[in-house]
Structures are given as C-alpha cells and as structure tokens.
C-alpha cells in the first residue's frame, strides 16, 4: 500500500490520511469529518486549519461527490490491499435529539432512550455538542436528582431508577459539557451537588468515579457562594474516594476538589473533621508521583491553617515525618508547601513534645539543609523563620551537624 500513488485531494489536510467522510467548511476547504470535528470541538480551534480564517459557522457540508470518488478508487485498488470505505451514517440532527430527550423523560422508554443517547455520544464530537446544545444536561441532571428511592417504590422500580441514574451520569461524564453549561445547570438545579453526593454515598465504583470527575468540573466554575455553603457530607465522600483509590482519574479529581474547596469559608474545618488529613498523609506515603504529592501537600498546607487540621496532622504518627521527608525530594513547589505546613505547626502548635518530635524525625536537620542548599529564596526564608522561632530549643541538639552550627539562625 505504501507504493500506491494516492490522489492528493483524497487526503485530509490535517491527518494526511484518506478521508472516510469528507465534509466542507464554510471556508471551502474539505476535511475528514472526524479530524475537523476533533480540531474544532476537542482542541477548541475556531479557525480553518488551511486558510487560518476565523470560523463564524462550524457547520459542515458533506462532500458526497468526493466521497464517491474515494470509494470508487478504493474499489479499483482492492487488489492492492485497499479496503473500500463504507458510506458513513448521516449525522444526528436536532429533531432526533429533541425526540430522544422527550422519550428519556418517560419512565417506560427511559432506559432504552438513554442507551441510544450514549451510543450517539460515542460516535462523534459533533453529536456531543449537538446533544449538549439541545439541553441534555438539564434533563440528565433531573434523572439523577429523581433517583432517590421512594417509600412506595417497588424493588424493580428502584433498580430501574438506579440504572437510569447511572446511565444519565455516564452520559453527562462523556458529554464533557462546557463551563457555561455547568454554571447554567447549577443555577437552575441547586440540589444537583447534593444528588452527586448521594451517588458518592451509594453508587458503584464507576458511578462514584464519574460523580467525582463531574464535581471537580463544577467546583472549578461555580459561584463561590455554592462553595461556602457546602455540607460536611460531601467532604466525607471525597475523602472516601481518596482512600478507596477507585481509579487514577478519580483520585486526582478528589485531590483537585480539596484544593478548590478548602480555601473557602469553614471548609478547612469540614474537611479536617471528615478525616482528610490522615487520608492525605497516607496518600503521600503510598504515592510517589510528583503532581499527586504536590496537590496533597497543597491541601495539607490549607488544612494546617486551622487548629483542627494541625491537630489531625500531629495525631498521625507519620504526619510530621512524611512532610519533612518530601522537602527537597519532589519539587520546589512541594518543598515550599511542606515548609509552610511545618511553619504552621511551629507557630501555633509547638508544644515541648512537638518540638522534640521535630528533632527526632529529622525536621531540624532538613531545615538546615534547606538553608545551606540551592533552595528557592522563599524556601530558605521560611526555613530560617522556623529555626529562629525555636532556636533556644534546638540550637544545642546533636541532630544539627557540627558544620551547620556557625550558620545556624538565632534570635
């Protein structure tokens, strides 16, 4: 096949592969449908790849003439190992989607219609955008909201309701709806975050993973008023996702959620009471990935700004030790976060027992290394600040190397 001379106009300008479903943009250039939709929708490029012109209209027109020419050429070259390209299915239109969304709201046809929607989403990026623009997110969110079992509900109805909720959540996840659509969804459906919390409490592993990923996207764009008023239950469930290690993506999303939520209102206290600190310490112990460690330390830094968070860190037998261990071993960012955590402990929770523990696990030695090494200016200043704060308690300690004594910061 490599020796076959393929007509240039059969090749997609983006992928340089034979076009299977040629379509023409408003700029007059023809591309393969899958390639140009990935360019526009996934990569969010609103220009024509060839002409670089802006695209005021992302609608494409099927180039049936070129498709037939490509199919005929494939047939002629079948002896050379070229397979004939099948005629593509016509793309879904808004009328079909509107009909499906209406059927989704009818209990008798709900599951079947949801499965059809899921199939359409898997076919193309265009279908995803078309389904989103038809208002699918609001309909799907309503299904998830209504999945809580009723007293008079039969067991079969409960199972169907749970299955419908799982399907709706799967579709919402794969839709990857826009920030604007997420904001609109929460504005119109204030209880949706509560519904996703219930999924985290009672759902299977896949549903919990999808709910976590969806919550991450929501918290990144939602109005801060929603972040301040969150209930403690959601922190308990996010911590549980972190502990269960459902999937790599869900664990990362759980960390990102905690990073996003902890700075607001009393969320530090809520997260600490939900067991976030020991879960983060265990995560750092078990996980050597740089980004995961950085996020966990960033959350711990936030939590140690409150008394509850500091108490939880000190209650963990490896809390101070693991924070100290990660300084100078992961990245400058991780070192700075680790030093901020130690600074919070040194300023607000420095009992004699705590100071003794910091000596025993090598914190003071690590602080000296930061001061003497090639750390950032911010890290050096923070390390000096901690050493000066407790210089009387630590200066004569044998854990400080003799060659550091001359430069040991003192008040």
Protein backbone atom coordinates (compact mmCIF):
# COMPACT_ATOMS: atom_id res chain seq x y z
CA UNK A 1 0.00 0.00 0.00
CA UNK A 2 2.95 2.31 0.65
CA UNK A 3 3.81 2.24 -3.09
CA UNK A 4 0.31 3.23 -4.22
CA UNK A 5 0.00 6.76 -5.52
CA UNK A 6 -2.93 8.18 -3.56
CA UNK A 7 -4.53 11.28 -5.14
CA UNK A 8 -3.65 14.28 -3.00
CA UNK A 9 -7.21 15.55 -2.84
CA UNK A 10 -8.28 12.24 -1.23
CA UNK A 11 -6.14 13.06 1.84
CA UNK A 12 -7.34 15.06 4.81
CA UNK A 13 -5.18 18.22 5.16
CA UNK A 14 -4.96 17.67 8.94
CA UNK A 15 -4.20 13.96 9.31
CA UNK A 16 -2.86 13.30 5.77
CA UNK A 17 -4.89 10.07 5.72
CA UNK A 18 -7.55 9.03 3.23
CA UNK A 19 -10.82 10.75 4.08
CA UNK A 20 -13.61 8.41 5.12
CA UNK A 21 -16.31 11.05 5.46
CA UNK A 22 -15.26 14.21 3.56
CA UNK A 23 -17.02 17.42 4.64
CA UNK A 24 -16.51 21.02 3.59
CA UNK A 25 -16.18 24.00 5.91
CA UNK A 26 -17.61 27.44 5.22
CA UNK A 27 -14.09 28.40 4.02
CA UNK A 28 -14.43 25.95 1.12
CA UNK A 29 -11.75 23.53 2.33
CA UNK A 30 -12.65 19.83 2.60
CA UNK A 31 -11.57 17.70 5.57
CA UNK A 32 -12.37 14.31 7.04
CA UNK A 33 -15.31 14.79 9.42
CA UNK A 34 -13.65 13.13 12.42
CA UNK A 35 -10.44 15.15 12.03
CA UNK A 36 -12.08 18.56 11.62
CA UNK A 37 -14.54 17.94 14.46
CA UNK A 38 -11.65 16.98 16.73
CA UNK A 39 -9.87 20.17 15.63
CA UNK A 40 -12.89 22.36 16.39
CA UNK A 41 -14.53 20.72 19.38
CA UNK A 42 -11.80 18.85 21.27
CA UNK A 43 -8.92 21.26 20.60
CA UNK A 44 -11.26 24.29 20.60
CA UNK A 45 -9.75 25.80 17.46
CA UNK A 46 -12.11 28.26 15.77
CA UNK A 47 -10.06 28.76 12.62
CA UNK A 48 -9.74 26.84 9.37
CA UNK A 49 -6.52 24.76 9.60
CA UNK A 50 -5.52 25.51 6.00
CA UNK A 51 -6.66 29.11 5.40
CA UNK A 52 -6.34 30.23 9.07
CA UNK A 53 -9.60 32.15 8.59
CA UNK A 54 -11.94 32.51 11.61
CA UNK A 55 -14.95 30.17 11.57
CA UNK A 56 -18.15 32.14 12.19
CA UNK A 57 -20.05 28.93 11.49
CA UNK A 58 -18.85 25.45 12.49
CA UNK A 59 -21.47 23.62 10.44
CA UNK A 60 -20.02 21.35 7.75
CA UNK A 61 -21.47 20.16 4.44
CA UNK A 62 -21.00 16.52 3.33
CA UNK A 63 -18.94 16.31 0.13
CA UNK A 64 -20.79 13.37 -1.47
CA UNK A 65 -19.02 13.71 -4.83
CA UNK A 66 -15.56 13.37 -3.31
CA UNK A 67 -16.72 10.52 -1.08
CA UNK A 68 -17.96 8.55 -4.10
CA UNK A 69 -14.68 9.19 -5.94
CA UNK A 70 -12.72 7.88 -2.92
CA UNK A 71 -14.95 4.80 -2.67
CA UNK A 72 -14.55 4.10 -6.41
CA UNK A 73 -10.76 4.48 -6.15
CA UNK A 74 -10.71 2.08 -3.18
CA UNK A 75 -12.69 -0.49 -5.17
CA UNK A 76 -10.32 -0.21 -8.16
CA UNK A 77 -7.31 -0.70 -5.86
CA UNK A 78 -8.82 -3.53 -3.80
CA UNK A 79 -6.22 -5.94 -5.25
CA UNK A 80 -3.50 -3.80 -3.65
CA UNK A 81 -4.93 -4.23 -0.16
CA UNK A 82 -7.12 -1.12 -0.13
CA UNK A 83 -10.40 -1.68 1.68
CA UNK A 84 -13.50 0.06 0.41
CA UNK A 85 -14.62 2.82 2.75
CA UNK A 86 -18.26 2.28 3.78
CA UNK A 87 -20.82 5.01 3.30
CA UNK A 88 -20.94 6.92 6.61
CA UNK A 89 -24.09 7.18 8.66
CA UNK A 90 -25.78 10.58 8.35
CA UNK A 91 -25.07 12.74 11.41
CA UNK A 92 -27.78 13.09 14.02
CA UNK A 93 -29.93 16.23 13.77
CA UNK A 94 -31.60 18.38 16.42
CA UNK A 95 -35.04 16.92 15.72
CA UNK A 96 -33.83 13.39 16.52
CA UNK A 97 -32.15 14.57 19.71
CA UNK A 98 -35.23 16.51 20.85
CA UNK A 99 -37.34 13.37 20.31
CA UNK A 100 -34.88 11.26 22.32
CA UNK A 101 -34.77 13.77 25.17
CA UNK A 102 -38.57 13.71 25.34
CA UNK A 103 -38.56 9.90 25.45
CA UNK A 104 -35.89 9.97 28.18
CA UNK A 105 -38.42 11.66 30.48
CA UNK A 106 -40.99 8.87 30.00
CA UNK A 107 -40.39 6.02 32.51
CA UNK A 108 -41.37 3.26 30.06
CA UNK A 109 -38.82 4.33 27.44
CA UNK A 110 -36.22 5.93 29.71
CA UNK A 111 -33.50 3.27 29.78
CA UNK A 112 -33.72 2.50 26.09
CA UNK A 113 -33.57 6.20 25.17
CA UNK A 114 -30.61 6.81 27.48
CA UNK A 115 -28.70 3.97 25.83
CA UNK A 116 -29.40 5.48 22.41
CA UNK A 117 -28.09 8.84 23.61
CA UNK A 118 -24.94 7.17 24.95
CA UNK A 119 -24.41 5.46 21.60
CA UNK A 120 -24.76 8.77 19.73
CA UNK A 121 -22.25 10.46 22.01
CA UNK A 122 -19.65 7.79 21.31
CA UNK A 123 -19.92 8.33 17.56
CA UNK A 124 -18.55 11.86 17.18
CA UNK A 125 -17.66 15.16 18.78
CA UNK A 126 -20.36 16.80 16.68
CA UNK A 127 -23.00 14.61 18.29
CA UNK A 128 -21.75 15.58 21.74
CA UNK A 129 -22.05 19.30 21.00
CA UNK A 130 -25.41 18.86 19.33
CA UNK A 131 -26.80 16.89 22.29
CA UNK A 132 -25.45 19.46 24.75
CA UNK A 133 -26.96 22.39 22.83
CA UNK A 134 -30.35 20.65 22.92
CA UNK A 135 -30.39 20.98 26.73
CA UNK A 136 -29.48 17.37 27.55
CA UNK A 137 -27.56 18.32 30.70
CA UNK A 138 -30.68 19.63 32.45
CA UNK A 139 -32.70 16.53 31.54
CA UNK A 140 -29.94 14.17 32.66
CA UNK A 141 -29.44 16.03 35.93
CA UNK A 142 -33.17 15.71 36.66
CA UNK A 143 -32.92 11.93 36.25
CA UNK A 144 -30.03 11.80 38.72
CA UNK A 145 -31.97 14.04 41.13
CA UNK A 146 -35.00 11.75 40.98
CA UNK A 147 -33.08 8.53 41.60
CA UNK A 148 -33.60 8.53 45.39
CA UNK A 149 -35.90 5.61 46.32
CA UNK A 150 -39.46 6.39 47.35
CA UNK A 151 -41.25 4.55 50.18
CA UNK A 152 -43.96 3.23 47.86
CA UNK A 153 -41.49 2.30 45.13
CA UNK A 154 -41.19 -1.39 44.25
CA UNK A 155 -37.83 -3.13 44.14
CA UNK A 156 -37.95 -3.37 40.33
CA UNK A 157 -38.74 0.33 40.04
CA UNK A 158 -35.86 1.11 42.37
CA UNK A 159 -33.46 -0.95 40.24
CA UNK A 160 -34.66 0.76 37.05
CA UNK A 161 -34.29 4.16 38.69
CA UNK A 162 -30.73 3.36 39.80
CA UNK A 163 -29.81 2.07 36.34
CA UNK A 164 -31.27 5.19 34.72
CA UNK A 165 -29.29 7.39 37.11
CA UNK A 166 -26.07 5.50 36.29
CA UNK A 167 -26.71 5.85 32.55
CA UNK A 168 -27.50 9.57 32.89
CA UNK A 169 -24.31 10.14 34.90
CA UNK A 170 -22.24 8.22 32.34
CA UNK A 171 -23.65 10.36 29.54
CA UNK A 172 -23.02 13.59 31.45
CA UNK A 173 -19.42 12.50 32.04
CA UNK A 174 -18.77 11.66 28.39
CA UNK A 175 -20.53 14.80 27.16
CA UNK A 176 -17.80 16.89 28.83
CA UNK A 177 -20.19 19.84 28.90
CA UNK A 178 -18.87 23.38 28.67
CA UNK A 179 -18.20 25.68 31.63
CA UNK A 180 -21.18 27.82 30.66
CA UNK A 181 -23.47 24.80 30.60
CA UNK A 182 -22.20 23.69 34.03
CA UNK A 183 -22.86 27.12 35.53
CA UNK A 184 -26.32 27.16 33.99
CA UNK A 185 -27.00 23.67 35.31
CA UNK A 186 -26.14 24.57 38.92
CA UNK A 187 -28.04 27.86 38.71
CA UNK A 188 -31.21 26.05 37.63
CA UNK A 189 -30.68 22.97 39.79
CA UNK A 190 -29.30 23.98 43.17
CA UNK A 191 -29.68 20.44 44.59
CA UNK A 192 -27.58 18.78 41.91
CA UNK A 193 -24.43 18.85 44.07
CA UNK A 194 -26.45 17.09 46.78
CA UNK A 195 -27.58 14.48 44.24
CA UNK A 196 -23.99 13.79 43.23
CA UNK A 197 -23.10 13.47 46.92
CA UNK A 198 -25.75 10.75 47.24
CA UNK A 199 -24.20 8.98 44.25
CA UNK A 200 -20.85 9.06 46.08
CA UNK A 201 -22.54 7.54 49.14
CA UNK A 202 -24.46 4.74 47.43
CA UNK A 203 -23.21 4.31 43.87
CA UNK A 204 -20.95 1.66 42.38
CA UNK A 205 -17.28 2.37 41.72
CA UNK A 206 -17.85 3.65 38.17
CA UNK A 207 -20.68 5.99 39.18
CA UNK A 208 -18.66 7.32 42.11
CA UNK A 209 -15.71 7.98 39.79
CA UNK A 210 -17.91 9.83 37.28
CA UNK A 211 -19.60 11.81 40.06
CA UNK A 212 -16.18 12.86 41.42
CA UNK A 213 -14.98 13.99 37.99
CA UNK A 214 -18.20 15.91 37.41
CA UNK A 215 -17.98 17.60 40.81
CA UNK A 216 -14.41 18.67 40.04
CA UNK A 217 -15.59 20.37 36.84
CA UNK A 218 -18.49 22.01 38.67
CA UNK A 219 -16.39 23.37 41.54
CA UNK A 220 -13.91 24.89 39.08
CA UNK A 221 -16.59 27.15 37.55
CA UNK A 222 -19.38 27.51 40.11
CA UNK A 223 -20.06 30.73 42.01
CA UNK A 224 -18.13 30.81 45.34
CA UNK A 225 -21.43 31.13 47.24
CA UNK A 226 -22.03 27.46 46.49
CA UNK A 227 -18.57 26.53 47.79
CA UNK A 228 -19.04 28.30 51.12
CA UNK A 229 -22.36 26.62 51.87
CA UNK A 230 -21.33 23.01 51.19
CA UNK A 231 -22.35 20.38 53.75
CA UNK A 232 -19.88 18.18 55.59
CA UNK A 233 -21.19 15.04 53.86
CA UNK A 234 -19.52 15.90 50.58
CA UNK A 235 -16.10 16.17 52.26
CA UNK A 236 -16.58 12.75 53.86
CA UNK A 237 -17.36 11.21 50.48
CA UNK A 238 -14.49 12.91 48.67
CA UNK A 239 -12.11 11.68 51.37
CA UNK A 240 -13.57 8.18 50.95
CA UNK A 241 -12.90 8.31 47.20
CA UNK A 242 -9.31 9.27 48.01
CA UNK A 243 -8.98 6.35 50.42
CA UNK A 244 -10.66 3.79 48.13
CA UNK A 245 -8.43 4.67 45.15
CA UNK A 246 -11.28 3.91 42.76
CA UNK A 247 -9.22 4.98 39.75
CA UNK A 248 -6.27 7.19 38.95
CA UNK A 249 -8.57 9.84 37.44
CA UNK A 250 -10.98 9.81 40.39
CA UNK A 251 -8.15 10.06 42.93
CA UNK A 252 -6.62 13.01 41.08
CA UNK A 253 -10.06 14.66 40.82
CA UNK A 254 -10.64 14.17 44.58
CA UNK A 255 -7.35 15.94 45.32
CA UNK A 256 -8.25 18.76 42.93
CA UNK A 257 -11.65 19.14 44.61
CA UNK A 258 -10.00 19.52 48.02
CA UNK A 259 -7.55 22.07 46.58
CA UNK A 260 -10.50 24.01 45.16
CA UNK A 261 -12.77 23.84 48.23
CA UNK A 262 -10.50 24.23 51.27
CA UNK A 263 -9.77 27.97 50.98
CA UNK A 264 -13.47 28.89 51.25
CA UNK A 265 -15.38 29.61 54.48
CA UNK A 266 -15.22 26.85 57.07
CA UNK A 267 -14.32 24.19 54.52
CA UNK A 268 -10.92 23.61 56.18
CA UNK A 269 -12.70 22.58 59.36
CA UNK A 270 -15.25 20.46 57.48
CA UNK A 271 -12.50 18.66 55.57
CA UNK A 272 -10.46 18.08 58.74
CA UNK A 273 -13.49 16.68 60.57
CA UNK A 274 -14.13 14.40 57.58
CA UNK A 275 -10.71 12.76 58.02
CA UNK A 276 -8.93 14.49 55.14
CA UNK A 277 -5.60 14.92 56.95
CA UNK A 278 -4.83 11.24 57.71
CA UNK A 279 -6.10 10.30 54.24
CA UNK A 280 -3.70 12.80 52.65
CA UNK A 281 -0.79 11.64 54.79
CA UNK A 282 -1.41 8.02 53.77
CA UNK A 283 -1.73 9.12 50.13
CA UNK A 284 1.67 10.85 50.27
CA UNK A 285 3.24 7.78 51.90
CA UNK A 286 1.87 5.42 49.24
CA UNK A 287 2.17 7.63 46.15
CA UNK A 288 5.45 8.76 44.63
CA UNK A 289 4.02 10.68 41.67
CA UNK A 290 5.16 14.30 41.70
CA UNK A 291 1.86 16.02 40.84
CA UNK A 292 -0.18 13.92 43.27
CA UNK A 293 2.29 14.68 46.07
CA UNK A 294 2.22 18.40 45.26
CA UNK A 295 -1.57 18.54 45.39
CA UNK A 296 -1.74 16.57 48.64
CA UNK A 297 0.80 18.91 50.27
CA UNK A 298 -1.11 21.93 48.96
CA UNK A 299 -4.29 20.67 50.64
CA UNK A 300 -2.43 19.86 53.86
CA UNK A 301 -0.99 23.38 53.85
CA UNK A 302 -4.52 24.75 53.66
CA UNK A 303 -5.83 22.44 56.36
CA UNK A 304 -3.00 23.26 58.75
CA UNK A 305 -4.16 26.87 58.70
CA UNK A 306 -6.87 25.76 61.13
CA UNK A 307 -6.45 24.22 64.59
CA UNK A 308 -8.44 21.11 63.65
CA UNK A 309 -6.16 20.38 60.70
CA UNK A 310 -2.97 20.83 62.72
CA UNK A 311 -4.29 18.57 65.49
CA UNK A 312 -5.07 15.84 62.94
CA UNK A 313 -1.58 16.07 61.43
CA UNK A 314 0.05 15.83 64.87
CA UNK A 315 -2.17 12.88 65.79
CA UNK A 316 -0.85 10.88 62.84
CA UNK A 317 2.30 9.03 63.80
CA UNK A 318 3.90 9.76 60.40
CA UNK A 319 2.42 13.22 59.83
CA UNK A 320 5.36 15.50 60.53
CA UNK A 321 7.91 12.93 59.33
CA UNK A 322 6.39 12.46 55.86
CA UNK A 323 6.02 16.21 55.31
CA UNK A 324 9.66 16.70 56.21
CA UNK A 325 10.73 13.78 54.03
CA UNK A 326 9.16 15.29 50.89
CA UNK A 327 11.03 18.59 51.28
CA UNK A 328 13.91 18.75 48.74
CA UNK A 329 12.80 15.41 47.21
CA UNK A 330 9.85 16.25 44.96
CA UNK A 331 9.93 19.79 43.56
CA UNK A 332 10.39 23.40 44.63
CA UNK A 333 6.61 23.72 44.88
CA UNK A 334 6.35 20.69 47.17
CA UNK A 335 9.25 21.94 49.32
CA UNK A 336 7.61 25.33 49.78
CA UNK A 337 4.28 23.74 50.71
CA UNK A 338 5.99 21.36 53.13
CA UNK A 339 7.81 24.25 54.79
CA UNK A 340 4.57 26.20 55.11
CA UNK A 341 3.00 23.20 56.86
CA UNK A 342 5.93 22.97 59.28
CA UNK A 343 5.73 26.71 59.82
CA UNK A 344 2.06 26.45 60.83
CA UNK A 345 2.95 23.72 63.32
CA UNK A 346 5.95 25.67 64.65
CA UNK A 347 3.97 28.88 65.14
CA UNK A 348 0.68 27.61 66.52
CA UNK A 349 1.16 24.07 67.88
CA UNK A 350 4.75 23.98 69.15
CA UNK A 351 4.41 22.21 72.47
CA UNK A 352 7.60 20.75 74.01
CA UNK A 353 6.54 17.30 72.79
CA UNK A 354 6.02 18.56 69.26
CA UNK A 355 9.40 20.31 69.21
CA UNK A 356 11.03 17.11 70.47
CA UNK A 357 9.31 15.09 67.75
CA UNK A 358 10.54 17.54 65.10
CA UNK A 359 14.06 16.90 66.36
CA UNK A 360 13.66 13.13 66.44
CA UNK A 361 12.24 12.73 62.92
CA UNK A 362 14.87 14.99 61.36
CA UNK A 363 12.84 18.13 60.70
CA UNK A 364 15.50 20.44 62.13
CA UNK A 365 18.22 18.73 60.11
CA UNK A 366 16.10 19.12 56.94
CA UNK A 367 15.56 22.83 57.72
CA UNK A 368 19.32 23.28 57.94
CA UNK A 369 19.74 21.57 54.58
CA UNK A 370 17.25 23.97 53.03
CA UNK A 371 19.13 26.96 54.43
CA UNK A 372 22.50 25.64 53.21
CA UNK A 373 21.39 24.22 49.85
CA UNK A 374 20.18 25.50 46.49
CA UNK A 375 16.58 26.00 47.53
CA UNK A 376 14.44 28.93 46.42
CA UNK A 377 14.66 32.21 48.30
CA UNK A 378 11.11 31.67 49.58
CA UNK A 379 12.02 28.22 50.94
CA UNK A 380 15.22 29.47 52.61
CA UNK A 381 13.36 32.33 54.27
CA UNK A 382 10.67 30.01 55.61
CA UNK A 383 13.23 27.50 56.93
CA UNK A 384 15.17 30.30 58.67
CA UNK A 385 11.95 31.64 60.16
CA UNK A 386 11.14 28.24 61.73
CA UNK A 387 14.72 27.73 63.01
CA UNK A 388 14.85 31.21 64.55
CA UNK A 389 11.43 30.75 66.17
CA UNK A 390 12.68 27.76 68.20
CA UNK A 391 16.42 28.37 68.22
CA UNK A 392 16.65 28.05 72.02
CA UNK A 393 15.06 24.60 71.97
CA UNK A 394 17.08 23.28 69.03
CA UNK A 395 20.46 25.01 68.91
CA UNK A 396 22.31 22.54 71.12
CA UNK A 397 20.70 19.47 69.65
CA UNK A 398 23.05 16.74 68.35
CA UNK A 399 20.81 16.37 65.29
CA UNK A 400 22.26 19.59 63.86
CA UNK A 401 25.54 18.77 62.09
CA UNK A 402 28.57 20.46 63.57
CA UNK A 403 29.42 22.29 60.32
CA UNK A 404 25.94 23.92 60.38
CA UNK A 405 26.39 25.46 63.84
CA UNK A 406 28.25 28.52 62.53
CA UNK A 407 25.39 29.47 60.23
CA UNK A 408 22.51 28.37 62.47
CA UNK A 409 19.99 31.26 62.67
CA UNK A 410 19.50 32.66 66.15
CA UNK A 411 17.38 35.39 67.63
